Short mmCIF file of C-alpha atoms in Angstrom, two decimals:
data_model
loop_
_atom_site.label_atom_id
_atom_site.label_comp_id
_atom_site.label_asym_id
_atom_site.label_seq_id
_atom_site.Cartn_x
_atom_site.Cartn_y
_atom_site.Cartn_z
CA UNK I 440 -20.46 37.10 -20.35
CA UNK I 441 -17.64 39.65 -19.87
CA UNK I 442 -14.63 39.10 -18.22
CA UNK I 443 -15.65 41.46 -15.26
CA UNK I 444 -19.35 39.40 -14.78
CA UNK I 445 -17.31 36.47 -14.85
CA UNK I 446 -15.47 37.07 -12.23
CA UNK I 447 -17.86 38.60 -10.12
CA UNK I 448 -18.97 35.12 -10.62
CA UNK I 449 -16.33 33.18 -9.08
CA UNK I 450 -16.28 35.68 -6.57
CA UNK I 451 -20.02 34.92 -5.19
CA UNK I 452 -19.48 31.15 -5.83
CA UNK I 453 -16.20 31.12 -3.59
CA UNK I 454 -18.00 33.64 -1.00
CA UNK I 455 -20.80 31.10 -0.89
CA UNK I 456 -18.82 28.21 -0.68
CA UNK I 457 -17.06 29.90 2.27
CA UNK I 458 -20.03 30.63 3.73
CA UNK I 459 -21.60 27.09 3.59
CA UNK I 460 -18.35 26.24 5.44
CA UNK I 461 -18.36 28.58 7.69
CA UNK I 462 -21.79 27.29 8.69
CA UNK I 463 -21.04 24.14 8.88
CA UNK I 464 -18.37 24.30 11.55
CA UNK I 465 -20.50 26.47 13.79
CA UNK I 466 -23.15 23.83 14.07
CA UNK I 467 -25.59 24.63 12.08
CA UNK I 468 -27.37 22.48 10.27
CA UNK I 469 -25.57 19.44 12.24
CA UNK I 470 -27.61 16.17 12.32
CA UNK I 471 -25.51 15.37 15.83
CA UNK I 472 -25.10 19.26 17.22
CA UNK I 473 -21.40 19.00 16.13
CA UNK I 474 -19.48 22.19 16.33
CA UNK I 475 -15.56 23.07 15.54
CA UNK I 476 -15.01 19.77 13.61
CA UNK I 477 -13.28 21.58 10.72
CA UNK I 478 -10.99 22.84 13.10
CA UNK I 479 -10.47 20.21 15.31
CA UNK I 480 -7.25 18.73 16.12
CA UNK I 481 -5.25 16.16 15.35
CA UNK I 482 -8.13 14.96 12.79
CA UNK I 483 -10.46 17.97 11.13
CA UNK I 484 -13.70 16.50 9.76
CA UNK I 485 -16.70 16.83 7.18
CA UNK I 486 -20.07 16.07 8.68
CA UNK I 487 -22.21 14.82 5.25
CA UNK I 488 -25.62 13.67 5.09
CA UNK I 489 -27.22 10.88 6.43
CA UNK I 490 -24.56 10.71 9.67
CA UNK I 491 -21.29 10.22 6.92
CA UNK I 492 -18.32 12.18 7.84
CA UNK I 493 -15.12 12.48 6.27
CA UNK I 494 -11.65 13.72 6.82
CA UNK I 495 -10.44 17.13 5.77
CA UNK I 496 -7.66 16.98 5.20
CA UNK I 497 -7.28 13.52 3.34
CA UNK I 498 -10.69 13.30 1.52
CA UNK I 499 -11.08 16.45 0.04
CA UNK I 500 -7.88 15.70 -1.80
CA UNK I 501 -8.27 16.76 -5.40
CA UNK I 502 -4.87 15.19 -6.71
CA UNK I 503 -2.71 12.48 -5.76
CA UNK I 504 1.10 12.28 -6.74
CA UNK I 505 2.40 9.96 -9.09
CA UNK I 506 5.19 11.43 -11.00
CA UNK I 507 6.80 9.99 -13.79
CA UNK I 508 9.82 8.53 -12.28
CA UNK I 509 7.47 7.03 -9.50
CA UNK I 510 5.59 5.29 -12.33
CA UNK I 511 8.40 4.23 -14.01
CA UNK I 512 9.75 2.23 -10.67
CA UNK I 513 6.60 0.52 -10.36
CA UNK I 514 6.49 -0.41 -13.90
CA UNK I 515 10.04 -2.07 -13.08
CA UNK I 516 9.09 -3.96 -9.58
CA UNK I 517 5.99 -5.37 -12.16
CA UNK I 518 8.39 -6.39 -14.87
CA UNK I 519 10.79 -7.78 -12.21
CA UNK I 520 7.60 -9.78 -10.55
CA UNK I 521 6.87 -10.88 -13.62
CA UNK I 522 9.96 -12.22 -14.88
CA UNK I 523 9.72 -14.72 -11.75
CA UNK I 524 6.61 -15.36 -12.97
CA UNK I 525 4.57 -13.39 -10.88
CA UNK I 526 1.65 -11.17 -11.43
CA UNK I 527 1.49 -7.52 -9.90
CA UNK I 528 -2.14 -6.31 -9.01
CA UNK I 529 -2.18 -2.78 -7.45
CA UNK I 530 -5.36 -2.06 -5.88
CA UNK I 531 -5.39 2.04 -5.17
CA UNK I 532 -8.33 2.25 -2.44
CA UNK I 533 -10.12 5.52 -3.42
CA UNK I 534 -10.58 8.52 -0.88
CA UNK I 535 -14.16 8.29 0.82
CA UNK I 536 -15.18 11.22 -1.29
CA UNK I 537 -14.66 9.21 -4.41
CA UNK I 538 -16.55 5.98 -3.27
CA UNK I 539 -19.31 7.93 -1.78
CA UNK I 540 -19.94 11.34 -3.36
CA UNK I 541 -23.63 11.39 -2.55
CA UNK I 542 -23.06 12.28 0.54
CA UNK I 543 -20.79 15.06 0.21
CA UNK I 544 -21.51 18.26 1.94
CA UNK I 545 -21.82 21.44 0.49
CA UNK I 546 -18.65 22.63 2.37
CA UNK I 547 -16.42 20.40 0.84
CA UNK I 548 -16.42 22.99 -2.53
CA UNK I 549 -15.14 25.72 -0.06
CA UNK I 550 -12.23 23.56 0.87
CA UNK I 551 -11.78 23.00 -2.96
CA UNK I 552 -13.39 19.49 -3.05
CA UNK I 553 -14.25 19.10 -6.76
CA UNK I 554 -15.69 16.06 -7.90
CA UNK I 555 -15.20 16.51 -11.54
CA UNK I 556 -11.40 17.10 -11.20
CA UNK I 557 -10.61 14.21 -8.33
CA UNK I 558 -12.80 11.50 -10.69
CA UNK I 559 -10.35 12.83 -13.55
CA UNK I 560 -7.27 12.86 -11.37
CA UNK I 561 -8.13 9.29 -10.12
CA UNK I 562 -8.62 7.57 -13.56
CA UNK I 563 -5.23 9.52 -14.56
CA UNK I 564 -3.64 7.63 -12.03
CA UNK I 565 -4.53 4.38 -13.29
CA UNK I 566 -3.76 5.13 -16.76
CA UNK I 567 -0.04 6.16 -15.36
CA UNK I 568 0.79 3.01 -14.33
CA UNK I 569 -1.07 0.93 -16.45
CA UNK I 570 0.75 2.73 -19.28
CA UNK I 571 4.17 1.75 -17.25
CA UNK I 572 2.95 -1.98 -17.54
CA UNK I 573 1.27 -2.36 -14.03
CA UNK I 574 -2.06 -4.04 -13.80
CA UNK I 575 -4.33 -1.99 -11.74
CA UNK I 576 -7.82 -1.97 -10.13
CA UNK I 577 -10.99 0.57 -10.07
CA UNK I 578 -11.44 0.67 -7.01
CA UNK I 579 -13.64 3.26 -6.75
CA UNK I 580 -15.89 2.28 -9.71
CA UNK I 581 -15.95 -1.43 -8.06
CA UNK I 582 -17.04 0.65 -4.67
CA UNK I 583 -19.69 2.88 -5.87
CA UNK I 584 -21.34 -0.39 -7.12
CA UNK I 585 -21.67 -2.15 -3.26
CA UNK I 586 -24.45 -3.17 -2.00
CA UNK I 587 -24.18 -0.86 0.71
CA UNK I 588 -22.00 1.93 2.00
CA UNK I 589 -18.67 1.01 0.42
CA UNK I 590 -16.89 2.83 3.77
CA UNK I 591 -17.73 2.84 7.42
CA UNK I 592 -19.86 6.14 8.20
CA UNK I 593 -17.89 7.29 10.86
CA UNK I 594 -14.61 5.87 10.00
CA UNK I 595 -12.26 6.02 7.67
CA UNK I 596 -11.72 2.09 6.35
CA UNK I 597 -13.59 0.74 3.93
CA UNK I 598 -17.18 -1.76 5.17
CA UNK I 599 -16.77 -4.59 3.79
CA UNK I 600 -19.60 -4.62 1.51
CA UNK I 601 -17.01 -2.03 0.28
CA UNK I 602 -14.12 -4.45 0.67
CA UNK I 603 -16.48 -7.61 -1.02
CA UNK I 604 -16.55 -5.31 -4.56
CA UNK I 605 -13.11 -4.42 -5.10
CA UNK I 606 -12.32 -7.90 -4.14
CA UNK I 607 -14.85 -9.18 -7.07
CA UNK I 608 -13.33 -6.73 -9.07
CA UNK I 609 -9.41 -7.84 -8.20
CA UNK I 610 -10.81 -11.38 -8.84
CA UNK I 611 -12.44 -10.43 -12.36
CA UNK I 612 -8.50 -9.65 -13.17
CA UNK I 613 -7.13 -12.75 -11.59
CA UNK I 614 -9.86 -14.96 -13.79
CA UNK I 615 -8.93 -12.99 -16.94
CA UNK I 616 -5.32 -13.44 -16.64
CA UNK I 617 -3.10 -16.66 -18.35
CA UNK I 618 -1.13 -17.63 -15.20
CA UNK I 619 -4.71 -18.29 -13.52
CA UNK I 620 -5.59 -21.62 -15.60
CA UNK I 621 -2.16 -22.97 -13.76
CA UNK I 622 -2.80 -22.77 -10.35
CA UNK I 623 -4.81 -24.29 -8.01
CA UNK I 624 -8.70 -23.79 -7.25
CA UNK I 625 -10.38 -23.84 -4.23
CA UNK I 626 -13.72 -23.28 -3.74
CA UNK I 627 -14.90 -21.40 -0.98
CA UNK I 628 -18.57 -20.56 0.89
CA UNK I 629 -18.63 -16.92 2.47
CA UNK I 630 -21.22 -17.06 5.22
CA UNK I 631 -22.54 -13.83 7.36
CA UNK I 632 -22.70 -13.89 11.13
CA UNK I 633 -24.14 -11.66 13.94
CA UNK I 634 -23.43 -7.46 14.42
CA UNK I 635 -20.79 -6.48 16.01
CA UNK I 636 -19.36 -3.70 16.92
CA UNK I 637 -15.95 -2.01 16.04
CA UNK I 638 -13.73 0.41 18.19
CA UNK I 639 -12.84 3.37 15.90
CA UNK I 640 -10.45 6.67 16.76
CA UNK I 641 -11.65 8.35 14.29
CA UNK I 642 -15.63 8.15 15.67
CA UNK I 643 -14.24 8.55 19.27
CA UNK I 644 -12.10 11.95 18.00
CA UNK I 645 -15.62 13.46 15.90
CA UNK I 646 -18.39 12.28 18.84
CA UNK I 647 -16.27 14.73 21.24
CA UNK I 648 -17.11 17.43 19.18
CA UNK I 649 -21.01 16.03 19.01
CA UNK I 650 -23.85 16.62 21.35
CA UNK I 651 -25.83 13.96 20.19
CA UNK I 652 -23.95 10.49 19.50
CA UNK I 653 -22.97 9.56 16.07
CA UNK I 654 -23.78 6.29 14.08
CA UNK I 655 -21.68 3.80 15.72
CA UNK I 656 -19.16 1.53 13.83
CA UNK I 657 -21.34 -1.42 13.21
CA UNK I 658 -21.20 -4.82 10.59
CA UNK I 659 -21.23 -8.78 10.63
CA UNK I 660 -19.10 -10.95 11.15
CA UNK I 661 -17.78 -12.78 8.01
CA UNK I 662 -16.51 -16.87 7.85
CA UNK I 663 -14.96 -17.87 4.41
CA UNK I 664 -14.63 -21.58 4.45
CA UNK I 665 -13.27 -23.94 1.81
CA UNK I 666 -15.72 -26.47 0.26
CA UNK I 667 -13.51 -28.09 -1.42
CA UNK I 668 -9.45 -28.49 -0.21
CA UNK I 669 -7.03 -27.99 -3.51
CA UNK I 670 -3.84 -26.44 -1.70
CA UNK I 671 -5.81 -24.75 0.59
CA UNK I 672 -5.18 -27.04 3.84
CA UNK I 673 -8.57 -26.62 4.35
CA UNK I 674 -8.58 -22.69 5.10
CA UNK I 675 -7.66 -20.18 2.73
CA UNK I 676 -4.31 -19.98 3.26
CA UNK I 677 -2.20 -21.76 0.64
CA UNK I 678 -0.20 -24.36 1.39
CA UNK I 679 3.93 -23.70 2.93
CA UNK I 680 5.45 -26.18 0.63
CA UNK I 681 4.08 -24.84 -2.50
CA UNK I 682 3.62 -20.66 -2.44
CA UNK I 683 0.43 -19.33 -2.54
CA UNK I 684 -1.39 -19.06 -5.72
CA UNK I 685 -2.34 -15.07 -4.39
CA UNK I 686 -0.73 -13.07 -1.90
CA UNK I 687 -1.92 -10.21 -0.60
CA UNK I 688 -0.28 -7.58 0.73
CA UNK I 689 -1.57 -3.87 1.70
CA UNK I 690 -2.92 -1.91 4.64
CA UNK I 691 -5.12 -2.12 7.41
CA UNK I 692 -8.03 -2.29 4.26
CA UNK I 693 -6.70 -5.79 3.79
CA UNK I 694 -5.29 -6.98 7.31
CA UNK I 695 -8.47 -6.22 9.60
CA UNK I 696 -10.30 -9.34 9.81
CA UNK I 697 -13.25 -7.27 10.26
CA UNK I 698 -13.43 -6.16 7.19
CA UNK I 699 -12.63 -9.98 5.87
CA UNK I 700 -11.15 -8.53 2.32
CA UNK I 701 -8.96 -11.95 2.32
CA UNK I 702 -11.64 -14.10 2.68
CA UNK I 703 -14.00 -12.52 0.02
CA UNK I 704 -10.89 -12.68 -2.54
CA UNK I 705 -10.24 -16.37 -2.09
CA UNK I 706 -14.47 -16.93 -2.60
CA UNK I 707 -14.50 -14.45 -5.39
CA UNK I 708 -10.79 -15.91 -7.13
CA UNK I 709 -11.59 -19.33 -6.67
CA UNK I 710 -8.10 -19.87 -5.16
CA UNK I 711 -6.32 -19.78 -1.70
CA UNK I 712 -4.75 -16.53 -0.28
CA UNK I 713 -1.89 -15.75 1.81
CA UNK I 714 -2.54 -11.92 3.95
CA UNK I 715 0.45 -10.63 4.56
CA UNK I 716 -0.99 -7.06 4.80
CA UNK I 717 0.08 -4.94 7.55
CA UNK I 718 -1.88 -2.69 9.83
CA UNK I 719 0.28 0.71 10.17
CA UNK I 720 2.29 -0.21 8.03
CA UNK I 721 1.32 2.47 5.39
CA UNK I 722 1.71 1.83 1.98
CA UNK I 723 5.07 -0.02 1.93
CA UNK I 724 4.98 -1.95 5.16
CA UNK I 725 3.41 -4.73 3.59
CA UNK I 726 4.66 -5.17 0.22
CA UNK I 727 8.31 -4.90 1.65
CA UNK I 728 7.49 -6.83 4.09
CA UNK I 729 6.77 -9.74 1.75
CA UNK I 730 9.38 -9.29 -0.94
CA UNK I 731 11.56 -9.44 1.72
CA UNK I 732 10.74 -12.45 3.09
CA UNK I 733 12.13 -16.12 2.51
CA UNK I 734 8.02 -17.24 1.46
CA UNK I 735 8.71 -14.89 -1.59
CA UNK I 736 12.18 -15.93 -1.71
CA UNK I 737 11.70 -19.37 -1.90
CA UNK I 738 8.38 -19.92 -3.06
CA UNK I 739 6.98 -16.71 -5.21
CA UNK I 740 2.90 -16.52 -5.95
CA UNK I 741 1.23 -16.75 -9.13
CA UNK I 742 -0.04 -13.20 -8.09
CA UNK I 743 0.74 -10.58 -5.29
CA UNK I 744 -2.01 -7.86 -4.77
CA UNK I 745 -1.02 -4.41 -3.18
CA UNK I 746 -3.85 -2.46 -1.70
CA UNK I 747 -2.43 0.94 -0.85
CA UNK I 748 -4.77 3.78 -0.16
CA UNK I 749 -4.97 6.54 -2.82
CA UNK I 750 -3.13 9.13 -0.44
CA UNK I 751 -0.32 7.31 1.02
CA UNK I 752 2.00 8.47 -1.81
CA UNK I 753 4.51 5.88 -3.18
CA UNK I 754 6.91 8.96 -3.72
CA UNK I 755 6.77 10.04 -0.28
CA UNK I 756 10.66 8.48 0.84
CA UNK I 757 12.12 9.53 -2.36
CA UNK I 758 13.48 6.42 -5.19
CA UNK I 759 15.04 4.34 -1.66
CA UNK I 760 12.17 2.15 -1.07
CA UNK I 761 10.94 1.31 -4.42
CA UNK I 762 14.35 0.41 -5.91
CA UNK I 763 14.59 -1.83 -3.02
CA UNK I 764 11.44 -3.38 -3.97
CA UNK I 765 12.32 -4.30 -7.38
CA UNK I 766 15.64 -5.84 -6.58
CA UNK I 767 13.73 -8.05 -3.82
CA UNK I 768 11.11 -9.29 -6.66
CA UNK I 769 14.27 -9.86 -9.23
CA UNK I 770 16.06 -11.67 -6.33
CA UNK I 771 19.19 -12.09 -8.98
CA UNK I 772 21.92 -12.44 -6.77
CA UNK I 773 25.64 -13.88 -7.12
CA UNK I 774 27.77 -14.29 -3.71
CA UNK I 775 30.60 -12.04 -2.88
CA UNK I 776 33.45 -13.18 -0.80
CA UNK I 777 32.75 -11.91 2.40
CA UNK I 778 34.78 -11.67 6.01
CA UNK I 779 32.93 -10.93 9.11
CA UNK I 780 35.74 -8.77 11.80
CA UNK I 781 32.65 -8.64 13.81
CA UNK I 782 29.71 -10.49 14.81
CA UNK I 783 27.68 -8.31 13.00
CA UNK I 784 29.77 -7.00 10.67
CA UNK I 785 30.37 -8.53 6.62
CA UNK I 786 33.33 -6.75 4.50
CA UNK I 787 33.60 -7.34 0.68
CA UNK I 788 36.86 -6.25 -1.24
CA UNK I 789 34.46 -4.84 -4.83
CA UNK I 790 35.64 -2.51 -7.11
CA UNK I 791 33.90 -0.72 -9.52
CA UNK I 792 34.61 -2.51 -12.57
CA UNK I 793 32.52 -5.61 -10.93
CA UNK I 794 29.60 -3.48 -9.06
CA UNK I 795 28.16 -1.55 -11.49
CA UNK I 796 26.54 2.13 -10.45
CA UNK I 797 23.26 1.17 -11.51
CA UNK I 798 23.40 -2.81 -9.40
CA UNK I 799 22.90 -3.15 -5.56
CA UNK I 800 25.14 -5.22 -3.15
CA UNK I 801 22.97 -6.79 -0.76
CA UNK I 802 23.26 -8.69 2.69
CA UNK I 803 22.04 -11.74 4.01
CA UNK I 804 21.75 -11.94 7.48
CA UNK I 805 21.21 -15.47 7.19
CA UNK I 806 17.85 -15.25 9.15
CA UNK I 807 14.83 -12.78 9.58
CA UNK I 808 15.60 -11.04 12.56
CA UNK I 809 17.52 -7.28 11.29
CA UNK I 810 15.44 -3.88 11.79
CA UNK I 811 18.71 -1.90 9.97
CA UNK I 812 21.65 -2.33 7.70
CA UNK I 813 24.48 0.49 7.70
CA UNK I 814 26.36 0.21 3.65
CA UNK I 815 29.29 1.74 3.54
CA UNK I 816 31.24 1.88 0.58
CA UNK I 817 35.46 2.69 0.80
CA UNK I 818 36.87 4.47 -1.89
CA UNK I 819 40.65 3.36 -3.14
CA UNK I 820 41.66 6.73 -1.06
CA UNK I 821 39.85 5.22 2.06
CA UNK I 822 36.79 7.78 1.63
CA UNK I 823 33.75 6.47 3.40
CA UNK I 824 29.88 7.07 2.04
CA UNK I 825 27.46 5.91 4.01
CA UNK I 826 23.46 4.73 3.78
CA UNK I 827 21.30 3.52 5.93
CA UNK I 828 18.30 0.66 5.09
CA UNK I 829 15.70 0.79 8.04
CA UNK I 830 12.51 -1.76 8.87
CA UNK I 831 10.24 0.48 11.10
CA UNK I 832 8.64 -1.36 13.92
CA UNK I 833 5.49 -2.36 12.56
CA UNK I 834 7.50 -4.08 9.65
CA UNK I 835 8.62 -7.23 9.63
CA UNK I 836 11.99 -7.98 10.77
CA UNK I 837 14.11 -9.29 7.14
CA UNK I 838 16.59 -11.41 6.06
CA UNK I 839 17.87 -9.53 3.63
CA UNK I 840 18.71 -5.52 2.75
CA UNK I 841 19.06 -4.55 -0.73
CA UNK I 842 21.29 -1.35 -0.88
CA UNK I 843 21.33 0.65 -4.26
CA UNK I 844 24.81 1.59 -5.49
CA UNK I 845 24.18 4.87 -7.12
CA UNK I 846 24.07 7.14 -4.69
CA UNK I 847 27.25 5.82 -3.00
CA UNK I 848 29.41 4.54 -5.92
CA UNK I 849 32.65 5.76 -7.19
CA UNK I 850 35.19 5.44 -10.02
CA UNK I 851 37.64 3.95 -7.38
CA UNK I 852 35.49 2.00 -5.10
CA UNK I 853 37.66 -0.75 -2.98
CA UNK I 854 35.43 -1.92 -0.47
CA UNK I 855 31.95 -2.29 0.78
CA UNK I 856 31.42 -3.03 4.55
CA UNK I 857 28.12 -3.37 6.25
CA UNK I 858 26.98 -2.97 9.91
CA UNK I 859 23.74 -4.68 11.08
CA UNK I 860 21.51 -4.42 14.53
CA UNK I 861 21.63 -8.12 15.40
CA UNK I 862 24.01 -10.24 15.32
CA UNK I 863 24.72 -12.57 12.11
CA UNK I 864 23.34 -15.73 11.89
CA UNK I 865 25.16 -19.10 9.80
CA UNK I 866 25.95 -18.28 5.86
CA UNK I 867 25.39 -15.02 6.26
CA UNK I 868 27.41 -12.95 3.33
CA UNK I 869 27.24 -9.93 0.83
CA UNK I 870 26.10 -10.65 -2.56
CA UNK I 871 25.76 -8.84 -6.10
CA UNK I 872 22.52 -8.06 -7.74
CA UNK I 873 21.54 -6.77 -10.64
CA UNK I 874 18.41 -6.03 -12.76
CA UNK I 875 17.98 -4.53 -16.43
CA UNK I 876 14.29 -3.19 -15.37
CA UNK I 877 16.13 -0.42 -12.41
CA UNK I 878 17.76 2.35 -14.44
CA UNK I 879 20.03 5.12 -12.72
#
């Protein structure tokens, strides 16, 4: 083939491609007399066979960011995890494209939807981090295996025949690994209950765009019940005074009780499970959430699973949020001495020859109430550098705010003072972390 037949090629492919698109967002060949969905705001939309549609924007994502320093942090919140004797499992929920390329359309190639490359892409992304030491799931190899649809036709969360096989493939992992013969087992019966229906924005947003309606968000209810109690306190919730052998952390994939992910981890592990997933809260409103919290604190898991859709990129605030999450799961901490001019104000006199660039000062607030955390370090000179640590509102409120010193250090550092939203409660102070596994 010569170079000019080869591109003439391309050139029909893309032209038909285009066209098939095209097409499609007329109305033709709709199964529900849709029209304008690929244009349709605030969510643009794929109608696929057999009544499956799928985002634009979001699931016809070829590649999904993960650079190397990003890696590299969540190789250190692992190692920091584990040094406290806790597992990380990250579960990276595949884009509905992935889990269910059968029904594609053929307008997702003119939007540059290529199966091929995204499968490649995906398994790249596990390698990454498995390569940085973090113990990951295939999610969308567990998916395609379901049962049945491994996402919700009309909606873009998983079903949870979709949710039951990653959750027999995160327990495969949990069975396989050493810390798993220590912990407690609990074994659990999953039963199936009537229909039900499920409200869903995303159907709601594509059925205005419909003439005829569009499968409706439909599945059972789920009860997971134990059979026999070990520390489950006859749930599957681990006990308080003893930390949950698994907790899980994640998105509205794990938090949903529709979609019962919890309880067909505890049937499938064998072992209770604490959810501590958050709906909205993206992919760090969970995890940070947790590692935050005085249940870590005080009583860490033999494992901690974070589900975190494909897309929601763990590079998307910049080094801030991850580097807090790996001093949190290190949680190695001296006191400073700390005066409080304020109610909710701490000052420590530090210089730089005791806080290292490359350690954190953090606060305690001495209870879980603070949203934000102003650090500001004071130079010998009385220069001021300031950084802010917020919880957004779907968050939980936290104890404790881990600020890294790098970006506000100095040769002649003097003083750090912090500023909170709430007032301070009893033994609240500054304190000194470090951990070998965060690198400036």
């Amino acid at each position: 083939m010569t170079y000019r037949t080869l591109l003439l090629s391309i050139a029909a492919c893309i032209a038909a491609a285009g066209g098939a698109a095209a097409q499609a967002d007329s109305g033709a060949g709709s199964g529900f007399g849709c029209q304008g969905l690929q244009s349709a705001d605030p969510m643009a939309a794929l109608e696929g066979r057999d009544g499956v549609f799928y985002r634009l924007n979001l699931d016809m994502r070829n590649n999904h960011a993960l650079s190397p320093q990003t890696a590299s942090m969540m190789g250190a919140i692992s190692d920091a995890l584990a040094a406290r004797g806790t597992t990380l499992i990250y579960v990276p929920v595949p884009t509905k494209s992935l889990a269910m390329p059968a029904t594609l359309p053929a307008a997702a190639a003119g939007y540059g939807f290529d199966i091929g490359i995204a499968e490649t892409v995906y398994r790249d992304f596990l390698a990454t981090l498995e390569a940085h030491g973090v113990t990951t799931v295939d999610s969308m190899g567990a998916m395609r295996a379901a049962e049945g649809d491994p996402f919700l036709a009309t909606d873009f969360h998983w079903s949870p025949d979709g949710a039951r096989a990653v959750a027999g493939a995160v327990a495969e992992i949990i069975r396989a690994a050493p810390a798993y013969g220590d912990i407690e087992k609990t074994a659990y019966t999953t039963e199936t209950g009537e229909m039900h229906q499920r409200y869903s924005e995303m159907r709601k947003r594509i059925q205005a765009h419909c003439a005829q309606s569009i499968p409706r968000v439909e599945m059972p209810y789920f009860e997971t019940t134990a059979e026999s109690a070990g520390d489950a306190s006859g749930g599957i919730f681990a006990a308080e005074a003893a930390g949950p052998p698994i907790a899980l952390t994640g998105t509205s994939m794990s938090a949903e009780t529709d979609f019962h992910f919890e309880g067909f981890l505890a049937d499938a592990a064998g072992a209770a499970v604490a959810d501590y997933a958050i709906t909205g809260g993206n992919q760090f409103g969970g995890i940070t959430s947790y590692l935050l919290s005085e249940d870590y604190h005080d009583n860490p898991p033999a494992f901690v699973i974070w589900e975190n859709p494909i897309y929601n990129n763990l590079g998307e605030f910049g080094e801030t949020p991850l580097r807090e999450l790996a001093a949190a799961a290190a949680s190695s901490c001296r006191p400073l001495e700390t005066s409080m001019p304020g109610p909710s104000r701490l000052v420590a006199d530090i210089g730089a020859d005791t806080l290292p660039r490359d350690g954190f000062v953090r606060v305690d607030t001495g209870a879980p109430t603070g949203r934000q955390a102003e650090f500001t370090f004071v130079d010998a000179d009385g220069i001021e550098v300031s950084a802010t640590i917020s919880r957004p509102a779907r968050y939980d409120a936290t104890r404790w705010f881990y600020q890294y010193a790098a970006p506000l250090w100095s040769e002649t550092l003097a003083r750090v003072r912090v500023d909170l939203d709430q007032p301070a409660r009893d033994g609240a102070r500054l304190e000194l972390c470090t951990t070998k596994d965060i690198q400036s």
